[in-house]
Amino acid sequence: MTADVYQGATAESIRHHYDVSDDFFALWLDPDLTYTCALWDEGDTLESAQKRKLDHLIEGARAAGARRVLDVGCGWGSLLERLVRTHGVQRAVGLTLSDNQARHLRGLALERTEVRVENWLDHEPAEQYDAIISIGAFEHFARTGLSRAERVAAYRAFFERCRAWLPKGGRIALQTNVKGNNVRMDKQTVRDLQFIIDTIFPESEIPALSEVLESSEKRFDVVRLRNDPDHYSRTCQEWFDRLRAHRDQAVEVAGEKTVADYERYLSSTVGHFRNRHLGLSRIVLEAV
Ligand SMILES: C[S@@+](CC[C@H](N)C(=O)[O-])C[C@H]1O[C@@H](n2cnc3c(N)ncnc32)[C@H](O)[C@@H]1O
C-alpha cells in the first residue's frame, strides 16, 4: 500500500489508541463497549442511548433482516452483535485495525459473524453486501496535515470501494465527527484539540462535512443527514463521569498519565461539541 493511495492513520497509530487495554475502556464505556456518540432520548441511560443509536443506523442502512452487512471499524462489536442477535442479519462482517478488539470479539463467539483485522482498503469480499454501516471510523481515514484535496481523495477512495461492494440502491449509514467550521476557536480550544491529535488520536484528522459529501458525489445520493453535537457532548460527559467514578481502578490498569490524558481529552471534548467546534454527523447515503 502506498502513501499516495491510502492517506489514513496507520495501523500502528490506531493500536496506540484502541489497544491501551480492554479493561481500561470497560471501566467507563457501556457494557457492550460502544465507543462512539449515542443517540439520546428522554429517560435514556447510556446503555439505552447506545442501542438507540445502533438501531437508528441499522434502520437507515436498511440492514435489518439483510443477508450480508459490512461494519467498517467495528470496535468491540456492539453493532455486529445487534445485527445478528436482534435484527436477524444472516452474515455480518466487521473490520478493525485493533488486535485487542478482534481478540475480544472472537471471544464473544457471535454467530454468523466474521471479524477481520483488515484495512477497508485491503478488503476484497467474495460477494457484494446489502448494506454498510460505519460508526466513528471515518475520522481515521485521512492523516493529520493533508490538504483538503488530499483528504477528499482519500475519502473518495473509501466511497469508491463501498460503491463497488453495494448494489444500486444499497445504503451506507455513516456516523462521523466533523469539524465545526462555523465558530471561531479560542486559544485554549486550539491547544486542547492539538493535545488530542498529538496524544490521544495520533495521525487522525476530523473531516469537514463538505468533504464527506464532496467525496461521495457521483457514487451516492444523500438520503438523510442530521447533526447531533449535543448528543456527543452528553456522551462524553457520561464517559468522563464514569472514568472519574472508577479512577483508582483505571490508574491500576492504565497508569496515572493515561488516566490524566483521558480526563483532559474527555472533559475538553464535552465543551468542543457544546461550543460547536465539533459536529456529529449521521448520514445515510444511497448508491446511484
Ligand atoms: C472509535 S472506534 C468505533 C468502533 C465502533 N464502530 C463503535 O461504535 O464502538 C473506530 C474503529 O475504526 C477502526 N478503524 C480505523 N481505521 C480503520 C481502517 N482504515 N480500516 C478498518 N478499520 C478502521 C478502528 O480499529 C476502530 O475499531
Tab-separated table of C-alpha atoms and ligand atoms in Angstrom:
chain	number	residue	atom	x	y	z
A	1	MET	CA	0.000	0.000	0.000
A	2	THR	CA	1.485	3.362	-0.962
A	3	ALA	CA	1.044	6.590	0.947
A	4	ASP	CA	-0.357	8.392	-2.080
A	5	VAL	CA	-3.141	5.838	-2.418
A	6	TYR	CA	-4.012	5.494	1.244
A	7	GLN	CA	-3.632	8.548	3.433
A	8	GLY	CA	-5.366	7.430	6.613
A	9	ALA	CA	-3.973	6.786	10.074
A	10	THR	CA	-1.617	3.791	10.183
A	11	ALA	CA	-2.496	0.550	11.952
A	12	GLU	CA	0.230	1.396	14.470
A	13	SER	CA	-1.377	4.681	15.487
A	14	ILE	CA	-4.818	3.074	15.622
A	15	ARG	CA	-3.423	0.460	18.004
A	16	HIS	CA	-1.794	3.212	20.087
A	17	HIS	CA	-5.317	4.278	20.951
A	18	TYR	CA	-7.566	1.221	20.886
A	19	ASP	CA	-5.067	-1.219	22.365
A	20	VAL	CA	-4.442	0.752	25.591
A	21	SER	CA	-6.273	-2.017	27.485
A	22	ASP	CA	-9.759	-3.501	27.138
A	23	ASP	CA	-10.107	-3.401	30.931
A	24	PHE	CA	-9.460	0.347	30.896
A	25	PHE	CA	-12.186	1.070	28.328
A	26	ALA	CA	-14.590	-1.288	30.144
A	27	LEU	CA	-14.375	0.968	33.220
A	28	TRP	CA	-16.069	3.907	31.512
A	29	LEU	CA	-17.864	2.733	28.344
A	30	ASP	CA	-21.214	0.894	28.424
A	31	PRO	CA	-21.050	-2.910	28.903
A	32	ASP	CA	-21.070	-3.512	25.115
A	33	LEU	CA	-18.066	-1.157	24.748
A	34	THR	CA	-19.647	1.113	22.162
A	35	TYR	CA	-17.093	3.886	21.724
A	36	THR	CA	-19.000	6.477	19.698
A	37	CYS	CA	-21.693	9.102	20.201
A	38	ALA	CA	-25.026	7.740	21.472
A	39	LEU	CA	-28.492	8.875	20.348
A	40	TRP	CA	-30.303	10.256	23.387
A	41	ASP	CA	-33.997	10.465	24.090
A	42	GLU	CA	-35.908	11.323	27.247
A	43	GLY	CA	-35.225	8.943	30.125
A	44	ASP	CA	-32.280	7.226	28.393
A	45	THR	CA	-29.316	5.715	30.177
A	46	LEU	CA	-26.009	5.491	28.307
A	47	GLU	CA	-26.845	1.838	27.632
A	48	SER	CA	-30.270	2.537	26.079
A	49	ALA	CA	-28.987	5.581	24.141
A	50	GLN	CA	-26.226	3.464	22.574
A	51	LYS	CA	-28.728	0.827	21.472
A	52	ARG	CA	-30.987	3.578	20.100
A	53	LYS	CA	-28.033	4.838	18.006
A	54	LEU	CA	-27.262	1.355	16.654
A	55	ASP	CA	-30.923	0.798	15.728
A	56	HIS	CA	-31.145	4.225	14.090
A	57	LEU	CA	-28.192	3.452	11.804
A	58	ILE	CA	-29.374	-0.112	11.110
A	59	GLU	CA	-32.749	1.282	10.068
A	60	GLY	CA	-31.098	3.986	7.920
A	61	ALA	CA	-28.957	1.435	6.089
A	62	ARG	CA	-31.969	-0.899	5.692
A	63	ALA	CA	-29.804	-3.597	7.252
A	64	ALA	CA	-32.445	-5.381	9.359
A	65	GLY	CA	-33.005	-8.902	8.026
A	66	ALA	CA	-30.331	-8.409	5.341
A	67	ARG	CA	-28.234	-11.235	4.002
A	68	ARG	CA	-24.812	-9.559	4.253
A	69	VAL	CA	-23.823	-6.421	6.185
A	70	LEU	CA	-20.367	-4.835	6.500
A	71	ASP	CA	-19.312	-2.843	9.593
A	72	VAL	CA	-16.244	-0.723	8.746
A	73	GLY	CA	-14.459	-0.029	12.044
A	74	CYS	CA	-16.361	-2.500	14.209
A	75	GLY	CA	-14.662	-1.698	17.526
A	76	TRP	CA	-15.520	-4.241	20.221
A	77	GLY	CA	-18.523	-5.477	18.240
A	78	SER	CA	-21.683	-3.914	19.678
A	79	LEU	CA	-23.134	-3.252	16.197
A	80	LEU	CA	-22.251	-6.752	14.925
A	81	GLU	CA	-23.989	-8.265	17.930
A	82	ARG	CA	-27.070	-6.091	17.420
A	83	LEU	CA	-27.180	-7.026	13.716
A	84	VAL	CA	-27.114	-10.786	14.206
A	85	ARG	CA	-28.880	-11.161	17.570
A	86	THR	CA	-31.630	-8.516	17.325
A	87	HIS	CA	-32.046	-7.774	13.620
A	88	GLY	CA	-31.692	-11.235	12.074
A	89	VAL	CA	-28.811	-10.433	9.717
A	90	GLN	CA	-27.553	-13.628	8.092
A	91	ARG	CA	-23.893	-12.647	7.759
A	92	ALA	CA	-22.154	-9.713	9.476
A	93	VAL	CA	-18.543	-8.833	8.644
A	94	GLY	CA	-16.553	-6.450	10.846
A	95	LEU	CA	-13.251	-4.738	10.003
A	96	THR	CA	-10.930	-3.303	12.640
A	97	LEU	CA	-7.237	-2.460	12.817
A	98	SER	CA	-7.057	-3.282	16.523
A	99	ASP	CA	-5.804	-6.703	17.632
A	100	ASN	CA	-7.342	-6.276	21.092
A	101	GLN	CA	-10.766	-5.535	19.633
A	102	ALA	CA	-10.583	-8.566	17.319
A	103	ARG	CA	-9.500	-10.811	20.202
A	104	HIS	CA	-12.348	-9.553	22.354
A	105	LEU	CA	-14.841	-10.097	19.544
A	106	ARG	CA	-13.637	-13.603	18.785
A	107	GLY	CA	-14.104	-14.333	22.493
A	108	LEU	CA	-17.769	-13.322	22.188
A	109	ALA	CA	-18.173	-16.087	19.560
A	110	LEU	CA	-21.018	-14.273	17.825
A	111	GLU	CA	-22.929	-16.500	15.453
A	112	ARG	CA	-22.900	-15.695	11.694
A	113	THR	CA	-20.185	-13.077	12.247
A	114	GLU	CA	-16.723	-12.672	10.736
A	115	VAL	CA	-14.136	-10.381	12.291
A	116	ARG	CA	-11.146	-9.293	10.253
A	117	VAL	CA	-8.103	-7.260	11.315
A	118	GLU	CA	-8.005	-5.516	7.984
A	119	ASN	CA	-7.964	-2.057	6.496
A	120	TRP	CA	-11.038	-1.319	4.372
A	121	LEU	CA	-8.583	-0.555	1.564
A	122	ASP	CA	-7.444	-4.181	1.525
A	123	HIS	CA	-10.903	-5.702	1.889
A	124	GLU	CA	-11.913	-7.902	-1.042
A	125	PRO	CA	-15.268	-9.504	-0.303
A	126	ALA	CA	-16.205	-12.601	-2.263
A	127	GLU	CA	-19.744	-11.231	-2.661
A	128	GLN	CA	-21.419	-7.833	-2.507
A	129	TYR	CA	-23.060	-6.558	0.673
A	130	ASP	CA	-26.688	-5.476	1.102
A	131	ALA	CA	-25.753	-2.653	3.474
A	132	ILE	CA	-22.696	-0.956	5.001
A	133	ILE	CA	-22.504	0.792	8.368
A	134	SER	CA	-19.511	2.711	9.683
A	135	ILE	CA	-19.576	4.394	13.070
A	136	GLY	CA	-16.752	6.614	14.251
A	137	ALA	CA	-14.065	5.254	11.905
A	138	PHE	CA	-14.149	7.879	9.124
A	139	GLU	CA	-12.193	10.225	11.442
A	140	HIS	CA	-9.192	7.925	10.868
A	141	PHE	CA	-9.397	7.824	7.071
A	142	ALA	CA	-7.233	10.912	6.456
A	143	ARG	CA	-3.931	11.589	8.160
A	144	THR	CA	-3.268	14.843	10.022
A	145	GLY	CA	-1.949	17.687	7.895
A	146	LEU	CA	-3.201	16.698	4.433
A	147	SER	CA	-4.608	19.379	2.162
A	148	ARG	CA	-8.359	19.462	1.601
A	149	ALA	CA	-7.876	17.990	-1.890
A	150	GLU	CA	-5.797	15.105	-0.487
A	151	ARG	CA	-8.387	14.404	2.209
A	152	VAL	CA	-11.188	14.393	-0.335
A	153	ALA	CA	-9.161	11.981	-2.499
A	154	ALA	CA	-8.642	9.642	0.469
A	155	TYR	CA	-12.354	9.720	1.335
A	156	ARG	CA	-13.298	9.254	-2.309
A	157	ALA	CA	-11.259	6.033	-2.374
A	158	PHE	CA	-13.409	4.808	0.537
A	159	PHE	CA	-16.674	5.669	-1.201
A	160	GLU	CA	-15.454	4.053	-4.436
A	161	ARG	CA	-14.843	0.804	-2.569
A	162	CYS	CA	-18.226	1.000	-0.844
A	163	ARG	CA	-19.960	1.642	-4.151
A	164	ALA	CA	-18.338	-1.461	-5.654
A	165	TRP	CA	-19.444	-3.536	-2.658
A	166	LEU	CA	-23.122	-2.497	-2.879
A	167	PRO	CA	-25.827	-2.945	-5.491
A	168	LYS	CA	-27.534	0.136	-6.926
A	169	GLY	CA	-29.890	1.403	-4.211
A	170	GLY	CA	-27.797	-0.172	-1.429
A	171	ARG	CA	-27.153	2.110	1.522
A	172	ILE	CA	-24.346	3.231	3.815
A	173	ALA	CA	-25.177	4.605	7.254
A	174	LEU	CA	-22.191	6.677	8.301
A	175	GLN	CA	-21.611	8.375	11.639
A	176	THR	CA	-18.605	10.655	11.992
A	177	ASN	CA	-17.355	13.638	13.929
A	178	VAL	CA	-16.990	16.678	11.699
A	179	LYS	CA	-15.204	19.985	12.145
A	180	GLY	CA	-17.447	22.771	13.389
A	181	ASN	CA	-16.197	25.251	10.836
A	182	ASN	CA	-18.693	27.980	11.706
A	183	VAL	CA	-17.420	29.056	15.131
A	184	ARG	CA	-14.024	30.680	15.741
A	185	MET	CA	-11.886	28.839	18.329
A	186	ASP	CA	-10.141	30.456	21.272
A	187	LYS	CA	-6.513	29.592	22.076
A	188	GLN	CA	-7.366	27.062	24.790
A	189	THR	CA	-9.637	25.156	22.397
A	190	VAL	CA	-6.860	25.053	19.777
A	191	ARG	CA	-4.422	23.767	22.440
A	192	ASP	CA	-6.893	21.099	23.629
A	193	LEU	CA	-7.595	19.875	20.104
A	194	GLN	CA	-3.863	19.788	19.321
A	195	PHE	CA	-3.322	17.764	22.515
A	196	ILE	CA	-5.962	15.263	21.361
A	197	ILE	CA	-4.279	14.915	17.940
A	198	ASP	CA	-0.794	14.576	19.490
A	199	THR	CA	-1.595	12.339	22.436
A	200	ILE	CA	-4.904	10.542	22.036
A	201	PHE	CA	-5.551	10.034	18.306
A	202	PRO	CA	-2.180	10.379	16.549
A	203	GLU	CA	-2.294	10.817	12.766
A	204	SER	CA	-6.060	11.240	12.543
A	205	GLU	CA	-7.921	14.291	11.297
A	206	ILE	CA	-11.604	15.005	11.535
A	207	PRO	CA	-13.263	15.777	8.171
A	208	ALA	CA	-15.347	18.803	7.282
A	209	LEU	CA	-18.916	17.785	6.440
A	210	SER	CA	-18.477	19.303	2.984
A	211	GLU	CA	-15.504	16.972	2.381
A	212	VAL	CA	-17.587	13.920	3.255
A	213	LEU	CA	-20.326	14.989	0.879
A	214	GLU	CA	-17.995	16.051	-1.935
A	215	SER	CA	-16.097	12.761	-1.837
A	216	SER	CA	-19.309	10.732	-2.099
A	217	GLU	CA	-20.570	12.623	-5.172
A	218	LYS	CA	-21.278	10.655	-8.337
A	219	ARG	CA	-21.499	7.439	-6.324
A	220	PHE	CA	-24.033	8.130	-3.585
A	221	ASP	CA	-27.110	10.254	-3.015
A	222	VAL	CA	-27.621	11.746	0.435
A	223	VAL	CA	-30.890	10.377	1.796
A	224	ARG	CA	-30.740	11.697	5.354
A	225	LEU	CA	-28.400	13.876	7.372
A	226	ARG	CA	-28.531	15.019	10.959
A	227	ASN	CA	-26.076	16.896	13.125
A	228	ASP	CA	-26.141	15.954	16.836
A	229	PRO	CA	-23.298	17.748	18.651
A	230	ASP	CA	-25.226	17.915	21.929
A	231	HIS	CA	-25.600	14.138	21.856
A	232	TYR	CA	-21.816	13.748	21.766
A	233	SER	CA	-21.315	16.353	24.457
A	234	ARG	CA	-23.625	14.351	26.723
A	235	THR	CA	-21.980	11.022	25.775
A	236	CYS	CA	-18.504	12.376	26.602
A	237	GLN	CA	-19.779	13.791	29.908
A	238	GLU	CA	-21.165	10.363	30.794
A	239	TRP	CA	-17.859	8.668	29.900
A	240	PHE	CA	-15.926	11.270	31.920
A	241	ASP	CA	-18.166	10.789	34.973
A	242	ARG	CA	-17.757	7.012	34.774
A	243	LEU	CA	-13.978	7.292	34.395
A	244	ARG	CA	-13.852	9.583	37.438
A	245	ALA	CA	-16.035	7.171	39.424
A	246	HIS	CA	-13.543	4.352	38.688
A	247	ARG	CA	-10.403	6.456	38.779
A	248	ASP	CA	-8.380	4.289	41.176
A	249	GLN	CA	-9.038	1.136	39.166
A	250	ALA	CA	-8.272	2.992	35.933
A	251	VAL	CA	-4.884	4.103	37.296
A	252	GLU	CA	-4.115	0.498	38.296
A	253	VAL	CA	-4.970	-0.736	34.798
A	254	ALA	CA	-3.541	2.021	32.595
A	255	GLY	CA	-1.330	4.229	34.786
A	256	GLU	CA	-1.712	7.786	36.084
A	257	LYS	CA	-0.560	9.539	32.901
A	258	THR	CA	-3.019	7.751	30.623
A	259	VAL	CA	-5.893	8.418	33.004
A	260	ALA	CA	-4.989	12.106	33.291
A	261	ASP	CA	-4.701	12.378	29.490
A	262	TYR	CA	-8.118	10.789	29.020
A	263	GLU	CA	-9.658	13.069	31.640
A	264	ARG	CA	-8.363	16.081	29.719
A	265	TYR	CA	-9.493	14.638	26.358
A	266	LEU	CA	-12.992	13.713	27.527
A	267	SER	CA	-13.692	16.840	29.570
A	268	SER	CA	-12.466	19.198	26.833
A	269	THR	CA	-14.455	17.299	24.207
A	270	VAL	CA	-17.674	17.914	26.161
A	271	GLY	CA	-17.019	21.618	25.530
A	272	HIS	CA	-15.905	21.245	21.903
A	273	PHE	CA	-19.284	19.777	20.961
A	274	ARG	CA	-21.272	22.126	23.196
A	275	ASN	CA	-19.488	25.143	21.680
A	276	ARG	CA	-19.912	23.782	18.115
A	277	HIS	CA	-16.205	23.478	17.433
A	278	LEU	CA	-17.075	19.899	16.557
A	279	GLY	CA	-20.208	18.451	14.998
A	280	LEU	CA	-21.566	14.908	14.858
A	281	SER	CA	-22.963	13.820	11.515
A	282	ARG	CA	-25.208	10.818	10.967
A	283	ILE	CA	-25.567	10.404	7.215
A	284	VAL	CA	-27.492	7.877	5.143
A	285	LEU	CA	-26.215	7.506	1.565
A	286	GLU	CA	-27.745	5.503	-1.257
A	287	ALA	CA	-25.747	4.028	-4.125
A	288	VAL	CA	-26.616	5.548	-7.532
B	1	LIG	C1	-13.954	4.916	17.612
B	1	LIG	S1	-13.793	3.217	17.126
B	1	LIG	C2	-15.502	2.908	16.809
B	1	LIG	C3	-15.859	1.475	16.993
B	1	LIG	C4	-17.323	1.117	16.820
B	1	LIG	N1	-17.799	1.443	15.493
B	1	LIG	C5	-18.176	1.763	17.876
B	1	LIG	O1	-19.116	2.494	17.549
B	1	LIG	O2	-17.929	1.498	19.072
B	1	LIG	C6	-13.040	3.281	15.482
B	1	LIG	C7	-12.838	1.915	14.828
B	1	LIG	O3	-12.395	2.119	13.471
B	1	LIG	C8	-11.385	1.172	13.174
B	1	LIG	N2	-10.615	1.689	12.016
B	1	LIG	C9	-9.955	2.861	11.898
B	1	LIG	N3	-9.387	2.983	10.678
B	1	LIG	C10	-9.722	1.846	10.007
B	1	LIG	C11	-9.439	1.362	8.682
B	1	LIG	N4	-8.699	2.082	7.834
B	1	LIG	N5	-9.933	0.156	8.315
B	1	LIG	C12	-10.676	-0.592	9.187
B	1	LIG	N6	-10.991	-0.169	10.447
B	1	LIG	C13	-10.506	1.018	10.846
B	1	LIG	C14	-10.620	1.037	14.477
B	1	LIG	O4	-9.838	-0.132	14.500
B	1	LIG	C15	-11.808	1.001	15.464
B	1	LIG	O5	-12.322	-0.308	15.518
